[in-house]
């Protein structure tokens, strides 16, 4: 494992400079990285203080920035071999000297004109800010400036450096979704590029430089970098605590070579990988030097307070596996970082991310959690579930979560019916976990209805009944065997949901649609639909299968008919000129949440962000019927 290439981004949002070697400074980053940022006019930003990215002109909001050129000149580092000096508060004299120097930056516009400023020259920065203002559209009316800060204008106030694994990027591009996004057929992707004799070289690729990392890492298998989270590594002469994965935003849609917006990378990641993460972020523990080719070694675990606890991709270890009935296997996984405790709720699910020749993922209900041990029930149908059910004890696999919006706090209340079919019974098991039974919100009665054939899921049905009856809430149960009773008809479905305040449904698409229609006919106030998206159905394909629906914007009284070809609600709103705040555009950050005044929505791929029960993430949702948004 080594550092293959090094980069810095002197002005936030603008292109990179490649380096052969670099000084990396504690509490700052690579010398000259993000030393300035150009405000976008949306806020009044102090010129000499750190601020979040929302105040600045950045690539995801202005893709033309990639067409600019940037060059930075910095004086030589002072006292490269200096030891820690007491008068600097325990930090090295080198670090203090490096942070106090100024840099000279030249920005060249696509038209060829250029401007130069020094970071410590306020008048020069003001003149360059005027030059930029004349060429880069504002996003507000506040005066614009080139802001600088001691620690650099990183997205996080905890500055550091980012590492990208090109093998991961290549694996993403080699998925069906990746080839489609690159405009390649499977046959074209296998043909060698022009002018090469290597048959393994693809005709086109996803350039890892679009992920804007400081360091490209060589020697790791795809996604293996995620195993470094929570570790201290040594990179040349630098020590880093790897604190998090990196969630990708629309800046990655810009091709760094052509400067065109060509691939919707967040949607590609979400569909092909089941998450929005590519790369890892390190906090600098010691100042030092790094050069292309330097070895990277793992020293040990990082202090927990340096690591960002999240529901993001991380490795779990298989600690048990047993067949519980027919073709259903229960798999027990240990969350090696212990993060599951921070976010666990009855009703959530776990995503398992596999490499089956290409990235592949599945979603499974969490049926039990005991300390750091997570249990999932897997029906061994399809190559993904067979692979999960065949995992050996001690094997480490990439996971993320817990995810899901169908939690007990949302589903239960009054008379609640849980109506499931086949392996769709697992959400009911998750909702009625023993750790949640004592905390059901204002629930008067639970109605359990399950449909299968030849009692193939009898083991789970029996477990579900035991769980339901162990609580204090009265329970009604009904099992419907299609082998003897046939498929339930409309009248039967209406009877099952009659007089209910809440209904949760999970099962095959046709079954779910029939229950939703019955709930509508019966006038059920709240209906919750559990969906398990998978790579078999990409987000675009899932949206295409939906029906047109009327969308009303409550504040203005405006209405329009959403069409599947328009994409998500956010894309539909933007196409009509409505502005709605957004960031990740993949259901992960929650920035795009909007109040849902009436109706219900579907999520083709279940979002990771948690929002209130009356809110919707418009970047990931489509209407399930007529809806009203308080936009």
Short mmCIF file of C-alpha atoms in Angstrom, two decimals, residues 172-428:
data_model
loop_
_atom_site.label_atom_id
_atom_site.label_comp_id
_atom_site.label_asym_id
_atom_site.label_seq_id
_atom_site.Cartn_x
_atom_site.Cartn_y
_atom_site.Cartn_z
CA UNK A 172 -17.74 1.18 -9.69
CA UNK A 173 -17.23 1.89 -13.38
CA UNK A 174 -17.24 -1.83 -14.16
CA UNK A 175 -20.80 -2.36 -12.92
CA UNK A 176 -23.74 -2.54 -15.31
CA UNK A 177 -24.81 0.88 -14.06
CA UNK A 178 -21.29 2.25 -14.51
CA UNK A 179 -20.97 1.01 -18.08
CA UNK A 180 -24.38 2.47 -18.90
CA UNK A 181 -23.41 5.81 -17.34
CA UNK A 182 -20.22 5.86 -19.42
CA UNK A 183 -22.23 5.06 -22.53
CA UNK A 184 -20.69 1.62 -23.02
CA UNK A 185 -22.18 -1.75 -23.79
CA UNK A 186 -20.68 -4.74 -21.98
CA UNK A 187 -18.80 -5.64 -25.20
CA UNK A 188 -17.44 -2.12 -25.65
CA UNK A 189 -16.22 -2.01 -22.05
CA UNK A 190 -14.09 -5.11 -22.71
CA UNK A 191 -12.42 -3.71 -25.85
CA UNK A 192 -8.94 -2.18 -25.41
CA UNK A 193 -8.57 1.55 -25.56
CA UNK A 194 -7.18 3.09 -28.73
CA UNK A 195 -3.42 2.73 -29.05
CA UNK A 196 -2.95 0.08 -26.34
CA UNK A 197 -2.08 -3.59 -26.63
CA UNK A 198 -3.41 -4.43 -23.18
CA UNK A 199 -6.71 -6.31 -23.61
CA UNK A 200 -7.61 -5.58 -19.98
CA UNK A 201 -7.63 -1.81 -20.53
CA UNK A 202 -11.24 -0.58 -20.75
CA UNK A 203 -12.40 1.60 -23.63
CA UNK A 204 -13.41 4.29 -21.13
CA UNK A 205 -13.15 4.73 -17.40
CA UNK A 206 -14.29 6.78 -14.44
CA UNK A 207 -11.39 9.09 -13.69
CA UNK A 208 -10.49 8.94 -9.96
CA UNK A 209 -9.48 12.62 -10.16
CA UNK A 210 -13.17 13.61 -10.26
CA UNK A 211 -13.31 12.63 -6.56
CA UNK A 212 -10.89 15.48 -5.77
CA UNK A 213 -8.70 13.54 -3.35
CA UNK A 214 -5.33 14.64 -2.01
CA UNK A 215 -3.78 11.21 -2.37
CA UNK A 216 -4.44 8.35 -4.79
CA UNK A 217 -3.57 5.07 -3.07
CA UNK A 218 -2.10 2.03 -4.80
CA UNK A 219 -2.06 -1.57 -3.56
CA UNK A 220 -5.56 -1.97 -2.14
CA UNK A 221 -8.42 -4.12 -3.41
CA UNK A 222 -11.68 -2.32 -4.26
CA UNK A 223 -13.32 -0.86 -1.12
CA UNK A 224 -10.53 -2.19 1.10
CA UNK A 225 -9.75 1.39 2.17
CA UNK A 226 -12.91 1.34 4.28
CA UNK A 227 -11.19 -1.19 6.54
CA UNK A 228 -8.79 1.59 7.59
CA UNK A 229 -11.53 3.61 9.30
CA UNK A 230 -10.75 3.90 12.99
CA UNK A 231 -7.03 3.24 12.45
CA UNK A 232 -3.86 5.30 12.73
CA UNK A 233 -1.72 5.03 9.61
CA UNK A 234 1.73 6.29 8.74
CA UNK A 235 2.02 7.88 5.32
CA UNK A 236 5.65 8.66 4.62
CA UNK A 237 6.58 10.93 7.52
CA UNK A 238 2.98 11.76 8.43
CA UNK A 239 0.68 10.10 10.98
CA UNK A 240 -3.07 10.19 10.28
CA UNK A 241 -6.16 9.05 12.14
CA UNK A 242 -8.60 7.75 9.53
CA UNK A 243 -11.81 9.19 10.91
CA UNK A 244 -14.50 8.68 8.24
CA UNK A 245 -15.53 7.74 4.75
CA UNK A 246 -16.30 10.54 2.30
CA UNK A 247 -19.83 11.09 1.07
CA UNK A 248 -19.86 12.21 -2.53
CA UNK A 249 -21.78 15.19 -3.90
CA UNK A 250 -22.67 16.45 -7.42
CA UNK A 251 -19.15 17.89 -7.83
CA UNK A 252 -18.18 14.38 -8.94
CA UNK A 253 -20.45 14.67 -11.99
CA UNK A 254 -17.80 16.87 -13.64
CA UNK A 255 -15.22 15.16 -15.84
CA UNK A 256 -11.85 16.64 -14.78
CA UNK A 257 -10.41 16.22 -18.29
CA UNK A 258 -13.25 17.36 -20.54
CA UNK A 259 -14.81 19.67 -17.86
CA UNK A 260 -18.22 18.38 -18.99
CA UNK A 261 -20.98 17.16 -16.66
CA UNK A 262 -21.16 13.61 -17.97
CA UNK A 263 -21.85 11.02 -15.23
CA UNK A 264 -24.31 11.30 -12.32
CA UNK A 265 -21.85 9.78 -9.85
CA UNK A 266 -24.03 10.05 -6.70
CA UNK A 267 -26.85 8.16 -8.43
CA UNK A 268 -24.35 5.64 -9.85
CA UNK A 269 -22.93 5.01 -6.38
CA UNK A 270 -26.39 4.70 -4.86
CA UNK A 271 -27.60 2.23 -7.49
CA UNK A 272 -24.45 0.15 -7.98
CA UNK A 273 -23.07 0.19 -4.43
CA UNK A 274 -26.00 1.01 -2.15
CA UNK A 275 -24.20 3.98 -0.61
CA UNK A 276 -22.76 7.38 -1.58
CA UNK A 277 -19.23 6.94 -0.26
CA UNK A 278 -15.90 6.87 -2.07
CA UNK A 279 -12.63 7.60 -0.30
CA UNK A 280 -11.57 8.11 3.30
CA UNK A 281 -10.60 11.17 5.33
CA UNK A 282 -7.66 11.44 7.70
CA UNK A 283 -6.95 13.85 10.56
CA UNK A 284 -3.28 14.80 10.79
CA UNK A 285 -1.65 13.83 14.08
CA UNK A 286 1.97 14.77 13.26
CA UNK A 287 3.52 17.17 10.78
CA UNK A 288 5.75 15.51 8.20
CA UNK A 289 6.60 15.02 4.54
CA UNK A 290 5.05 12.71 1.98
CA UNK A 291 6.11 11.90 -1.58
CA UNK A 292 4.66 9.88 -4.42
CA UNK A 293 5.68 6.26 -3.88
CA UNK A 294 5.83 6.45 -0.07
CA UNK A 295 4.64 3.37 1.83
CA UNK A 296 1.47 3.43 3.92
CA UNK A 297 1.43 1.30 7.06
CA UNK A 298 -1.17 0.71 9.77
CA UNK A 299 0.06 1.47 13.31
CA UNK A 300 -3.05 0.52 15.31
CA UNK A 301 -6.47 1.75 16.43
CA UNK A 302 -7.19 5.49 16.65
CA UNK A 303 -8.68 7.06 19.81
CA UNK A 304 -12.45 6.88 19.57
CA UNK A 305 -12.90 10.65 19.94
CA UNK A 306 -11.00 11.15 16.66
CA UNK A 307 -13.34 8.89 14.69
CA UNK A 308 -16.66 10.09 13.29
CA UNK A 309 -19.32 7.62 14.41
CA UNK A 310 -21.85 7.18 11.60
CA UNK A 311 -24.04 4.72 9.68
CA UNK A 312 -21.62 4.80 6.77
CA UNK A 313 -19.88 1.79 5.14
CA UNK A 314 -17.67 -0.18 7.51
CA UNK A 315 -16.62 -3.78 7.98
CA UNK A 316 -18.39 -6.29 10.19
CA UNK A 317 -17.22 -9.78 11.13
CA UNK A 318 -19.35 -12.90 10.73
CA UNK A 319 -19.67 -14.52 14.17
CA UNK A 320 -22.40 -17.09 13.49
CA UNK A 321 -24.63 -18.69 10.89
CA UNK A 322 -27.45 -21.18 11.25
CA UNK A 323 -30.29 -22.49 9.14
CA UNK A 324 -33.56 -21.81 10.95
CA UNK A 325 -36.04 -23.34 8.48
CA UNK A 326 -36.29 -24.40 4.85
CA UNK A 327 -34.23 -21.93 2.82
CA UNK A 328 -33.84 -19.26 5.55
CA UNK A 329 -30.47 -18.72 7.25
CA UNK A 330 -29.83 -16.42 10.21
CA UNK A 331 -26.48 -14.65 10.01
CA UNK A 332 -24.90 -12.94 13.03
CA UNK A 333 -22.45 -10.08 12.44
CA UNK A 334 -20.29 -8.15 14.89
CA UNK A 335 -19.97 -4.42 14.25
CA UNK A 336 -16.21 -4.15 14.74
CA UNK A 337 -16.37 -0.39 15.34
CA UNK A 338 -19.32 -0.68 17.73
CA UNK A 339 -21.34 1.97 15.89
CA UNK A 340 -24.61 0.04 15.69
CA UNK A 341 -25.53 1.01 19.28
CA UNK A 342 -25.57 4.70 18.36
CA UNK A 343 -28.33 4.40 15.75
CA UNK A 344 -30.23 1.15 16.32
CA UNK A 345 -34.06 1.26 16.37
CA UNK A 346 -36.59 -1.56 16.00
CA UNK A 347 -37.63 -1.69 12.35
CA UNK A 348 -34.35 -0.61 10.75
CA UNK A 349 -32.34 -2.63 8.24
CA UNK A 350 -28.75 -3.39 7.35
CA UNK A 351 -27.13 -3.18 3.94
CA UNK A 352 -24.56 -5.79 3.02
CA UNK A 353 -22.14 -4.75 0.28
CA UNK A 354 -20.48 -7.60 -1.58
CA UNK A 355 -17.96 -8.06 -4.38
CA UNK A 356 -19.34 -10.74 -6.70
CA UNK A 357 -17.10 -9.89 -9.61
CA UNK A 358 -18.50 -6.35 -9.34
CA UNK A 359 -20.03 -4.33 -6.48
CA UNK A 360 -23.31 -5.89 -5.36
CA UNK A 361 -25.56 -5.19 -2.39
CA UNK A 362 -28.66 -6.37 -0.55
CA UNK A 363 -30.82 -5.00 2.26
CA UNK A 364 -31.91 -7.15 5.22
CA UNK A 365 -34.11 -6.38 8.22
CA UNK A 366 -32.26 -6.36 11.53
CA UNK A 367 -34.18 -8.97 13.50
CA UNK A 368 -32.11 -8.67 16.71
CA UNK A 369 -29.32 -6.59 18.20
CA UNK A 370 -27.34 -7.67 21.26
CA UNK A 371 -24.55 -5.22 22.12
CA UNK A 372 -22.45 -5.15 18.93
CA UNK A 373 -23.98 -8.32 17.42
CA UNK A 374 -26.51 -7.78 14.61
CA UNK A 375 -28.70 -10.63 13.31
CA UNK A 376 -30.36 -10.77 9.90
CA UNK A 377 -32.59 -13.44 8.33
CA UNK A 378 -31.58 -14.33 4.78
CA UNK A 379 -33.69 -16.27 2.29
CA UNK A 380 -31.26 -18.08 0.00
CA UNK A 381 -32.75 -17.02 -3.32
CA UNK A 382 -30.57 -15.17 -5.81
CA UNK A 383 -26.80 -14.99 -5.97
CA UNK A 384 -26.51 -12.13 -3.48
CA UNK A 385 -28.51 -13.75 -0.70
CA UNK A 386 -26.85 -17.12 -1.34
CA UNK A 387 -23.47 -15.43 -0.96
CA UNK A 388 -24.52 -13.75 2.32
CA UNK A 389 -25.97 -17.02 3.68
CA UNK A 390 -22.71 -18.83 2.81
CA UNK A 391 -20.38 -16.45 4.64
CA UNK A 392 -17.86 -18.23 6.84
CA UNK A 393 -17.38 -17.44 10.51
CA UNK A 394 -14.56 -14.93 10.91
CA UNK A 395 -15.06 -13.46 7.44
CA UNK A 396 -15.23 -9.65 7.26
CA UNK A 397 -17.77 -7.99 4.98
CA UNK A 398 -18.64 -4.42 4.15
CA UNK A 399 -21.93 -3.18 5.60
CA UNK A 400 -23.75 0.08 6.26
CA UNK A 401 -26.61 1.12 8.48
CA UNK A 402 -28.84 0.83 10.26
CA UNK A 403 -31.06 2.43 7.60
CA UNK A 404 -34.80 2.74 7.12
CA UNK A 405 -37.71 4.99 7.92
CA UNK A 406 -40.26 2.30 8.89
CA UNK A 407 -39.33 2.29 12.57
CA UNK A 408 -41.63 1.34 15.46
CA UNK A 409 -42.01 4.97 16.51
CA UNK A 410 -43.56 5.74 13.11
CA UNK A 411 -45.53 2.59 12.36
CA UNK A 412 -47.36 1.94 15.63
CA UNK A 413 -50.29 3.82 17.12
CA UNK A 414 -53.96 3.01 17.74
CA UNK A 415 -54.85 -0.22 15.94
CA UNK A 416 -51.85 -1.21 13.83
CA UNK A 417 -51.80 -3.96 11.19
CA UNK A 418 -48.55 -5.53 10.00
CA UNK A 419 -49.38 -7.26 6.71
CA UNK A 420 -46.63 -9.24 5.03
CA UNK A 421 -45.99 -11.92 2.44
CA UNK A 422 -43.09 -14.36 2.07
CA UNK A 423 -39.74 -13.15 3.35
CA UNK A 424 -41.44 -9.75 3.75
CA UNK A 425 -42.27 -10.98 7.26
CA UNK A 426 -38.84 -9.86 8.51
CA UNK A 427 -39.81 -6.16 8.95
CA UNK A 428 -42.55 -7.29 11.37
#
